[in-house]
PDB file of C-alpha atoms and ligand atoms in Angstrom:
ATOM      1  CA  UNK A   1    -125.502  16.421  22.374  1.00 98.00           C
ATOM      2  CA  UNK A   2    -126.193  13.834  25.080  1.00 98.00           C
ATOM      3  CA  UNK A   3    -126.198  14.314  28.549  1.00 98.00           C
ATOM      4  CA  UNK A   4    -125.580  11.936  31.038  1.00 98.00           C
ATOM      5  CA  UNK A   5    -127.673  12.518  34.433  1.00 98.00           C
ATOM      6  CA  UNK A   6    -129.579  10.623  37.315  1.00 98.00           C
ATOM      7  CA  UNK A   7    -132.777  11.965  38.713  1.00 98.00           C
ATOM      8  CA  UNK A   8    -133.363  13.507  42.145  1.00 95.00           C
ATOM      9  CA  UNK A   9    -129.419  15.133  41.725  1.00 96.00           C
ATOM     10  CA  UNK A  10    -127.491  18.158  40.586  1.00 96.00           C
ATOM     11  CA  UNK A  11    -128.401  16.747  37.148  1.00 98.00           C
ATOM     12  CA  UNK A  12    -131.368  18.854  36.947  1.00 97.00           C
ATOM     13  CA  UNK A  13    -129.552  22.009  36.708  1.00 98.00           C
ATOM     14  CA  UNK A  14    -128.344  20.380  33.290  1.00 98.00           C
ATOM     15  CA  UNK A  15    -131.328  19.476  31.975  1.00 98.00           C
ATOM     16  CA  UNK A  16    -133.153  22.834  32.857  1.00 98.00           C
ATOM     17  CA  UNK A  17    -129.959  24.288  30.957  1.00 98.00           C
ATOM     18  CA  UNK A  18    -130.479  21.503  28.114  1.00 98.00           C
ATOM     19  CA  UNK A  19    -134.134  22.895  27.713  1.00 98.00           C
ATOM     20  CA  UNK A  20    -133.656  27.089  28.031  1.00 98.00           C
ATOM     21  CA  UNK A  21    -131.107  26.552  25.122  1.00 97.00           C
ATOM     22  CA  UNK A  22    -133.632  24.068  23.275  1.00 92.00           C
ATOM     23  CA  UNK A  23    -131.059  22.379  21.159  1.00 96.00           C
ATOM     24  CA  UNK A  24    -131.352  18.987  20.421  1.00 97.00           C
ATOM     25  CA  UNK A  25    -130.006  16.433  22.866  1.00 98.00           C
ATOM     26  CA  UNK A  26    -130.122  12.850  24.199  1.00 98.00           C
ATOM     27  CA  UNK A  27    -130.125  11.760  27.565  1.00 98.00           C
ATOM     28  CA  UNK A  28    -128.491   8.693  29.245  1.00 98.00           C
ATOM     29  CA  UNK A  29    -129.217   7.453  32.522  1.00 98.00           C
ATOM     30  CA  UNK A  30    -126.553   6.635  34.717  1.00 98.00           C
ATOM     31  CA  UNK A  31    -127.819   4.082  37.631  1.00 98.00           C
ATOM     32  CA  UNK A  32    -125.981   5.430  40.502  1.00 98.00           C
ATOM     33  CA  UNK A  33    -127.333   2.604  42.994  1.00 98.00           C
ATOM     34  CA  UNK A  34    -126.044   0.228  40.723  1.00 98.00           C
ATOM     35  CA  UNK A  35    -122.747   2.077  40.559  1.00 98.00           C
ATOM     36  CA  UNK A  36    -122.343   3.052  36.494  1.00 98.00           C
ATOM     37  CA  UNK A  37    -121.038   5.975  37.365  1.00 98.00           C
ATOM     38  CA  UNK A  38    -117.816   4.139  38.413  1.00 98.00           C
ATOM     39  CA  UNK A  39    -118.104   2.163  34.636  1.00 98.00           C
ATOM     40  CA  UNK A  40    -114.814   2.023  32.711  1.00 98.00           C
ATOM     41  CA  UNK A  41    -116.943   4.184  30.099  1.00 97.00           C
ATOM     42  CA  UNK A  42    -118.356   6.731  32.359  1.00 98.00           C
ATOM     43  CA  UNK A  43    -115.196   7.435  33.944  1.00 98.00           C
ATOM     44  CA  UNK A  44    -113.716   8.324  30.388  1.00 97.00           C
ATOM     45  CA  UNK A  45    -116.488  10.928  30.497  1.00 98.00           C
ATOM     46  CA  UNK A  46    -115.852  12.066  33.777  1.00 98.00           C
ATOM     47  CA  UNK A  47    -112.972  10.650  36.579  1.00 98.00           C
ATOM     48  CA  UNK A  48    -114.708  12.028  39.377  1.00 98.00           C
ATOM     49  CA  UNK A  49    -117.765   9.321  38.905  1.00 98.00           C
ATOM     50  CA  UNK A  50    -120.432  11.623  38.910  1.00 98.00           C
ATOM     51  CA  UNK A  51    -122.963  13.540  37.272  1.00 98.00           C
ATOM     52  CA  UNK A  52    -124.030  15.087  35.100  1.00 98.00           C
ATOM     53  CA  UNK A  53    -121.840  15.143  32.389  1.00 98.00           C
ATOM     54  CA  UNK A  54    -122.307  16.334  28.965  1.00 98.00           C
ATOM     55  CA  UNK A  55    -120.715  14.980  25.427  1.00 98.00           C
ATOM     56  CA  UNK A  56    -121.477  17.633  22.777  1.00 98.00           C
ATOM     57  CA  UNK A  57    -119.304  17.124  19.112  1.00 96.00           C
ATOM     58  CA  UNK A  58    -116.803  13.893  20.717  1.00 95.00           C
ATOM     59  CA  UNK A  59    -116.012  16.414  23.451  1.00 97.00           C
ATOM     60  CA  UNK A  60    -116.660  15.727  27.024  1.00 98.00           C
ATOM     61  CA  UNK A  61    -117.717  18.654  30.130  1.00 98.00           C
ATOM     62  CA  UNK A  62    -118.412  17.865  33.598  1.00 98.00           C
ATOM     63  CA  UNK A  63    -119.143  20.194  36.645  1.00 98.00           C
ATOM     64  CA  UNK A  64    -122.834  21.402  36.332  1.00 98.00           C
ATOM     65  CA  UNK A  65    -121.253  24.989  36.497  1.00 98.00           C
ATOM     66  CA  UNK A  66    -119.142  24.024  33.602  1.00 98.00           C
ATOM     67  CA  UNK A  67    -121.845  22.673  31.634  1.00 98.00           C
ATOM     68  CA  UNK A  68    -124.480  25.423  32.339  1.00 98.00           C
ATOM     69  CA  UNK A  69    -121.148  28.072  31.210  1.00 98.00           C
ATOM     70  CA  UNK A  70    -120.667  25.857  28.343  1.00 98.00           C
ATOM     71  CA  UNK A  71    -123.805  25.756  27.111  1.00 98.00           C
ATOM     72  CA  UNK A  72    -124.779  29.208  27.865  1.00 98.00           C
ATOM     73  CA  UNK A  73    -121.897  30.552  24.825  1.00 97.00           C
ATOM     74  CA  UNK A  74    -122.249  27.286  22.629  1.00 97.00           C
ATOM     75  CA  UNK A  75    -125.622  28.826  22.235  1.00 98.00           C
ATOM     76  CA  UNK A  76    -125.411  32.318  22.553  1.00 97.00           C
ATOM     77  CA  UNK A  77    -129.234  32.789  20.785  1.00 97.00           C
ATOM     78  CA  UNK A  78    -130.700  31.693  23.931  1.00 98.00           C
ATOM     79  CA  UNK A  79    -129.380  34.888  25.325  1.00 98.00           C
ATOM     80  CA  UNK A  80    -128.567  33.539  28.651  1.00 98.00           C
ATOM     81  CA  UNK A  81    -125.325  35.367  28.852  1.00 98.00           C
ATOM     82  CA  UNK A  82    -123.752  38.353  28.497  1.00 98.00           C
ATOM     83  CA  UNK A  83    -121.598  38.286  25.463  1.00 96.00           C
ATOM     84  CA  UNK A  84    -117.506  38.407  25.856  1.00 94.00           C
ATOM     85  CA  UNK A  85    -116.273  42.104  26.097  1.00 94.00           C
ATOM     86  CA  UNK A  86    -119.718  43.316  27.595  1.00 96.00           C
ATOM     87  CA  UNK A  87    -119.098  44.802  31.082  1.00 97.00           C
ATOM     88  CA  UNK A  88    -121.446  43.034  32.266  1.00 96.00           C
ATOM     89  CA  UNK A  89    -119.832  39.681  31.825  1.00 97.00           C
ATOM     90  CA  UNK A  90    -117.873  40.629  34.879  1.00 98.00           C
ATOM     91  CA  UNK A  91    -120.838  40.089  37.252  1.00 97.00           C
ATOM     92  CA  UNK A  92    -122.343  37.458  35.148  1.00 98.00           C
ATOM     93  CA  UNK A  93    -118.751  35.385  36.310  1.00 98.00           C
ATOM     94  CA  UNK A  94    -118.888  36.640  39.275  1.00 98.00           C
ATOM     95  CA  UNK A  95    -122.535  35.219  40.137  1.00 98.00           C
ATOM     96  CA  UNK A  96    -121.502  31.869  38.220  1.00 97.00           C
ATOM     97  CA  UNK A  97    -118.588  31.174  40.296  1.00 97.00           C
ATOM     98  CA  UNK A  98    -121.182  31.940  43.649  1.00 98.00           C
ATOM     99  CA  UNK A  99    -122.227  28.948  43.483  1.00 97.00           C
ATOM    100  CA  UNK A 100    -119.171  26.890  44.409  1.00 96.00           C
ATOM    101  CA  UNK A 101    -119.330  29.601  47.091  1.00 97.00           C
ATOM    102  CA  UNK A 102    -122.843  28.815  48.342  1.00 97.00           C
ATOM    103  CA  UNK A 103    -121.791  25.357  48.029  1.00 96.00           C
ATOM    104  CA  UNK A 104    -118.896  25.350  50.764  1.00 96.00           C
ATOM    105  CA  UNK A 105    -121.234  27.552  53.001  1.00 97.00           C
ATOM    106  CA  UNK A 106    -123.818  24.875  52.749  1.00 95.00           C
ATOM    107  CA  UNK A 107    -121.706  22.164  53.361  1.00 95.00           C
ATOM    108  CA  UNK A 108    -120.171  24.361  55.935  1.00 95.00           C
ATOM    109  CA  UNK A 109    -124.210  23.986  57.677  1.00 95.00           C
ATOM    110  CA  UNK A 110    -124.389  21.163  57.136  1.00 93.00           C
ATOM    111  CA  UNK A 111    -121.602  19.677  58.779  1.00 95.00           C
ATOM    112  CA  UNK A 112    -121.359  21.877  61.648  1.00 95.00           C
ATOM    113  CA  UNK A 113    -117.950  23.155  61.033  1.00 95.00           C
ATOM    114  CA  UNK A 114    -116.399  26.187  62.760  1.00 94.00           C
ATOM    115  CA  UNK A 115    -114.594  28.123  60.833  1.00 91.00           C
ATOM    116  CA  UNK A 116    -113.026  31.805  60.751  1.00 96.00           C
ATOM    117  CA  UNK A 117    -114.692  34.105  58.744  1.00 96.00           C
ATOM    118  CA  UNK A 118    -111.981  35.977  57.234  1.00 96.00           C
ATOM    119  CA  UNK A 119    -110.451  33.114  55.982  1.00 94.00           C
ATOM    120  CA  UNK A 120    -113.243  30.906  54.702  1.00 96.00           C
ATOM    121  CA  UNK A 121    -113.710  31.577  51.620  1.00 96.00           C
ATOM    122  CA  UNK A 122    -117.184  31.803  51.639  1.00 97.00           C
ATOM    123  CA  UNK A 123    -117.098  33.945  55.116  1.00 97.00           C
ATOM    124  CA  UNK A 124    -120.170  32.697  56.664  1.00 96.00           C
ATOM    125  CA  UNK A 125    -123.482  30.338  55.873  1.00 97.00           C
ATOM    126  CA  UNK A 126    -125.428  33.794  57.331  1.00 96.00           C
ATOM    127  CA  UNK A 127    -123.258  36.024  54.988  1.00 97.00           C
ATOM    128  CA  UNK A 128    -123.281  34.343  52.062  1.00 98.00           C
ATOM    129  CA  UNK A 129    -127.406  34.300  52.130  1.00 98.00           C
ATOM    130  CA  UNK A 130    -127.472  37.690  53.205  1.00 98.00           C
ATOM    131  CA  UNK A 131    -125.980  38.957  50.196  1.00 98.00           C
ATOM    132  CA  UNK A 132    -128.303  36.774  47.719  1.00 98.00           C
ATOM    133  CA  UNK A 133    -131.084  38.339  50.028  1.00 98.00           C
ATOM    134  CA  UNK A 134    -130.028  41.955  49.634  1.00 98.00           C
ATOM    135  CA  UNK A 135    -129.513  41.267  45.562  1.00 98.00           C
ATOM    136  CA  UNK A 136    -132.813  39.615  45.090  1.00 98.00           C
ATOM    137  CA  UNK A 137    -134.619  41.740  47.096  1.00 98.00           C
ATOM    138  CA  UNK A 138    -133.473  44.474  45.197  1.00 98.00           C
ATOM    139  CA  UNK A 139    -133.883  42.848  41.296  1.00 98.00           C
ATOM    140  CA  UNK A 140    -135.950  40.410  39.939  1.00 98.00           C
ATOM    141  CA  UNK A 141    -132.796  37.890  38.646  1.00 98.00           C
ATOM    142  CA  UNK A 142    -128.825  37.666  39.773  1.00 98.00           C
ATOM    143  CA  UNK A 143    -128.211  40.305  36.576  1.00 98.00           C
ATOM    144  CA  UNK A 144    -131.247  42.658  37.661  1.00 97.00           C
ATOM    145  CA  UNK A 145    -133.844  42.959  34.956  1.00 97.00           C
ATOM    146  CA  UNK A 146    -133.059  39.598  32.908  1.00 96.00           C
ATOM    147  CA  UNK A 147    -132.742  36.153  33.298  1.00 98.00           C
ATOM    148  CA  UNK A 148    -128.824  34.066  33.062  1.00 98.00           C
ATOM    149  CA  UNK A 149    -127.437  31.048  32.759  1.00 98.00           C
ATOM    150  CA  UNK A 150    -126.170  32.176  36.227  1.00 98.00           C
ATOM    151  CA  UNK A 151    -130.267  31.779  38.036  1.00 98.00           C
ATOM    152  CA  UNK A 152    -129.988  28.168  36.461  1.00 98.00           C
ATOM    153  CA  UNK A 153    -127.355  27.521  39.265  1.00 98.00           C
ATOM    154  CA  UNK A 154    -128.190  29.984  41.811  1.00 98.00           C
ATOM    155  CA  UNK A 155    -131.690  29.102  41.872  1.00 98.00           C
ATOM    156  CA  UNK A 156    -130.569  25.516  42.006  1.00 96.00           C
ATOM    157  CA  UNK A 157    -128.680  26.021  45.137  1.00 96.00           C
ATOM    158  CA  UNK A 158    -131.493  28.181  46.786  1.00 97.00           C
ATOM    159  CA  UNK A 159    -133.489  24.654  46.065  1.00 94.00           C
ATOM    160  CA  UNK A 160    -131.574  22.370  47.589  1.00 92.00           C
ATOM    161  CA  UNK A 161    -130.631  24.947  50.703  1.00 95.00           C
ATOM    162  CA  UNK A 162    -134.881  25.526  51.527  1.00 96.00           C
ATOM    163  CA  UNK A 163    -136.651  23.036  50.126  1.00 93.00           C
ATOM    164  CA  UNK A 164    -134.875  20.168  49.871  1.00 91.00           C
ATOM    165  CA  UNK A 165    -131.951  20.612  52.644  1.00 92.00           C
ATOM    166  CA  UNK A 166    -134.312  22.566  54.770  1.00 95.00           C
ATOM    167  CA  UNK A 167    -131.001  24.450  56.096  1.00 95.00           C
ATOM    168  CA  UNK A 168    -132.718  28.097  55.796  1.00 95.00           C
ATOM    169  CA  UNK A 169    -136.150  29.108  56.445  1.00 93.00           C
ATOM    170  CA  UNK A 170    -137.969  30.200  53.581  1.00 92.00           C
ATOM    171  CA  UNK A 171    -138.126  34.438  53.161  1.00 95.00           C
ATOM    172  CA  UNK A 172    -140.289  36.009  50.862  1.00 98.00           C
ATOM    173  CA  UNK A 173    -137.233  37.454  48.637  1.00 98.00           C
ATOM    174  CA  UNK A 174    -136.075  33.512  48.131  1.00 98.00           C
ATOM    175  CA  UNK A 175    -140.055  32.101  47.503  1.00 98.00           C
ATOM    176  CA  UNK A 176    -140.808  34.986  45.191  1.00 98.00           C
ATOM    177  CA  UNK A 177    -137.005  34.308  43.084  1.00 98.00           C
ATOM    178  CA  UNK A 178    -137.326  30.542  42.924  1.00 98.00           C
ATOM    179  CA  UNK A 179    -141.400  31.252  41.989  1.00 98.00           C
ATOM    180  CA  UNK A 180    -140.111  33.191  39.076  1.00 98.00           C
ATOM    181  CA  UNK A 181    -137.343  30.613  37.935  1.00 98.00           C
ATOM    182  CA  UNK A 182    -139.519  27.563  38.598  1.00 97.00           C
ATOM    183  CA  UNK A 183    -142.326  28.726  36.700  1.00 98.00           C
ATOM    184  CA  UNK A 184    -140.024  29.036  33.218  1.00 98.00           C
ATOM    185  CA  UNK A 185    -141.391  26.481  30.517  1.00 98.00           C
ATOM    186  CA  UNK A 186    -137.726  25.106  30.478  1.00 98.00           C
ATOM    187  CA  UNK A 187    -137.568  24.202  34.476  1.00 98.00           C
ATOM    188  CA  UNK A 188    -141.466  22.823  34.370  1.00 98.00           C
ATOM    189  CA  UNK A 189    -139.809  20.150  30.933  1.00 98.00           C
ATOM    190  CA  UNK A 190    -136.484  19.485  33.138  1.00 98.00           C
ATOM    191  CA  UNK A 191    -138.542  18.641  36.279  1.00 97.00           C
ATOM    192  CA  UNK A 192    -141.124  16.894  34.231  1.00 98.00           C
ATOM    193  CA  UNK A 193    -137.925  14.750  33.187  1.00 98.00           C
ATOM    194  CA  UNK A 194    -136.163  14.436  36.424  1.00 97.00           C
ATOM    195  CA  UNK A 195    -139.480  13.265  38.122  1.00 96.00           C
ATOM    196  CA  UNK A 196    -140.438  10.507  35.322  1.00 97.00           C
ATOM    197  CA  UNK A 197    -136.797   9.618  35.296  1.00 95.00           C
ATOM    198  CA  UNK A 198    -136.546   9.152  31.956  1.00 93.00           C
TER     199      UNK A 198
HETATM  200  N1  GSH B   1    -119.434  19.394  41.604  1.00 65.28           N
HETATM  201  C1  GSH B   1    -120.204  18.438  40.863  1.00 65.28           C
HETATM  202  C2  GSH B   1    -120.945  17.555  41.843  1.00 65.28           C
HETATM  203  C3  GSH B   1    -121.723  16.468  41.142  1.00 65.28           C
HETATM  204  C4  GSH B   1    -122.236  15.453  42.155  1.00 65.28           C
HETATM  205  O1  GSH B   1    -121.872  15.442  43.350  1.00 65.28           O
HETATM  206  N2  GSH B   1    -123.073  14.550  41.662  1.00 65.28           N
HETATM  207  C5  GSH B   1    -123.607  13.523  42.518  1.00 65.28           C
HETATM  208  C6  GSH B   1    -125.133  13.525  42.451  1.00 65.28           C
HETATM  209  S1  GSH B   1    -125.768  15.118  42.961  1.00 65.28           S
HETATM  210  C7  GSH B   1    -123.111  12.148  42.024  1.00 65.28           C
HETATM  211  O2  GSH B   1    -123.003  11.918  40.839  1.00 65.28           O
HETATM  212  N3  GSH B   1    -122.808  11.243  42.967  1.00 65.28           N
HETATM  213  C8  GSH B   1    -122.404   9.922  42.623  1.00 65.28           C
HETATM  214  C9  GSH B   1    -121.132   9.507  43.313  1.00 65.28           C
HETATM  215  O3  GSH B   1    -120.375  10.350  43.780  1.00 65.28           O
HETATM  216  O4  GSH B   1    -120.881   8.298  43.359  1.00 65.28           O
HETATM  217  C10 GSH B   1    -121.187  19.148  39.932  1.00 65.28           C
HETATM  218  O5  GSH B   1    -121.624  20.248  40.272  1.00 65.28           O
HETATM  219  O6  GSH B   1    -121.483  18.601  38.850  1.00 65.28           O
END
């Protein structure tokens, strides 16, 4: 497998993916300044020009989501998914697709749009965090008890919304969540990565 990813981006939620599963993979490092992700070859990969992307067997993903779904049943040994047919694949889904969700409500912040509730999809920036609030006040990870491929993203976004975006104020339900995920051997060898760049 390779994956193709710039530091300091939503890259890291592959790599921290790349490392739970701990197959084998490459990286390449696409200079964004420069503008490879707009390359002839990197558009093959991926048409929208970003990353990261992920070629695994001649077959290309793109979408972080997509990859961190991908990889989660390509390697179903990491146990980092519910397996089809299990009711609680339901939720799992449900929890993965959040995080487009979260996504629009941030955005939503961060741009200062007005927008109804009842027909943004999201609702509200306030609801949307209210609801990972209640969940993770409640249970230790997205599922309760045990750890998904669906924290990889949702821990991602509570990142980027506190500590990097600054858009919400820390709570202790959030610092104690993100202490949990951040502390995994596989996020400390992705960060390790996306901080040395290489
Ligand atoms: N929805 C995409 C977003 C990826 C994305 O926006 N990547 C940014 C870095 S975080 C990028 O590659 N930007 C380069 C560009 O658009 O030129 C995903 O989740 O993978």
């Amino acid at each position: 497998m390779r994956v193709y990813w710039a530091p300091h981006t939503r890259s890291l939620r592959a790599l921290w993916m790349l490392e739970e599963i701990a197959a084998p993979y490459e990286r390449v490092r696409v200079d964004l300044q420069a503008g490879g992700q707009r390359q002839p070859a990197f558009r093959a990969i991926n048409p929208m020009e970003k990353v990261p992307a992920l070629e695994c067997d001649g077959a290309h993903v793109a979408e972080s989501g997509a990859i961190v779904a991908f990889l989660a049943e390509k390697f179903p040994q990491a146990g980092l998914a519910p397996p089809v047919g299990d009711v609680l694949r339901g939720r799992y889904l449900q929890w993965l697709f959040f995080s487009p969700v979260i996504e629009m409500a941030i955005t939503q912040k961060f741009a200062r749009l007005e927008m109804p509730e009842g027909s943004a999809g999201w609702g509200s920036f306030d609801r949307v965090f209210k609801v990972l609030s209640e969940i993770l006040s409640a249970s230790p990870y997205m599922l309760g008890e045990t750890f998904s491929a669906a924290d990889v993203l949702i821990a991602s976004d509570l990142h980027f919304v506190i500590d990097v975006f600054k858009l919400l104020e820390p709570r202790p339900e959030f610092s104690a969540y993100l202490e949990r995920c951040r502390s995994r051997a596989a996020f400390l060898r992705a960060q390790k990565i996306d901080a040395d760049g290489v």
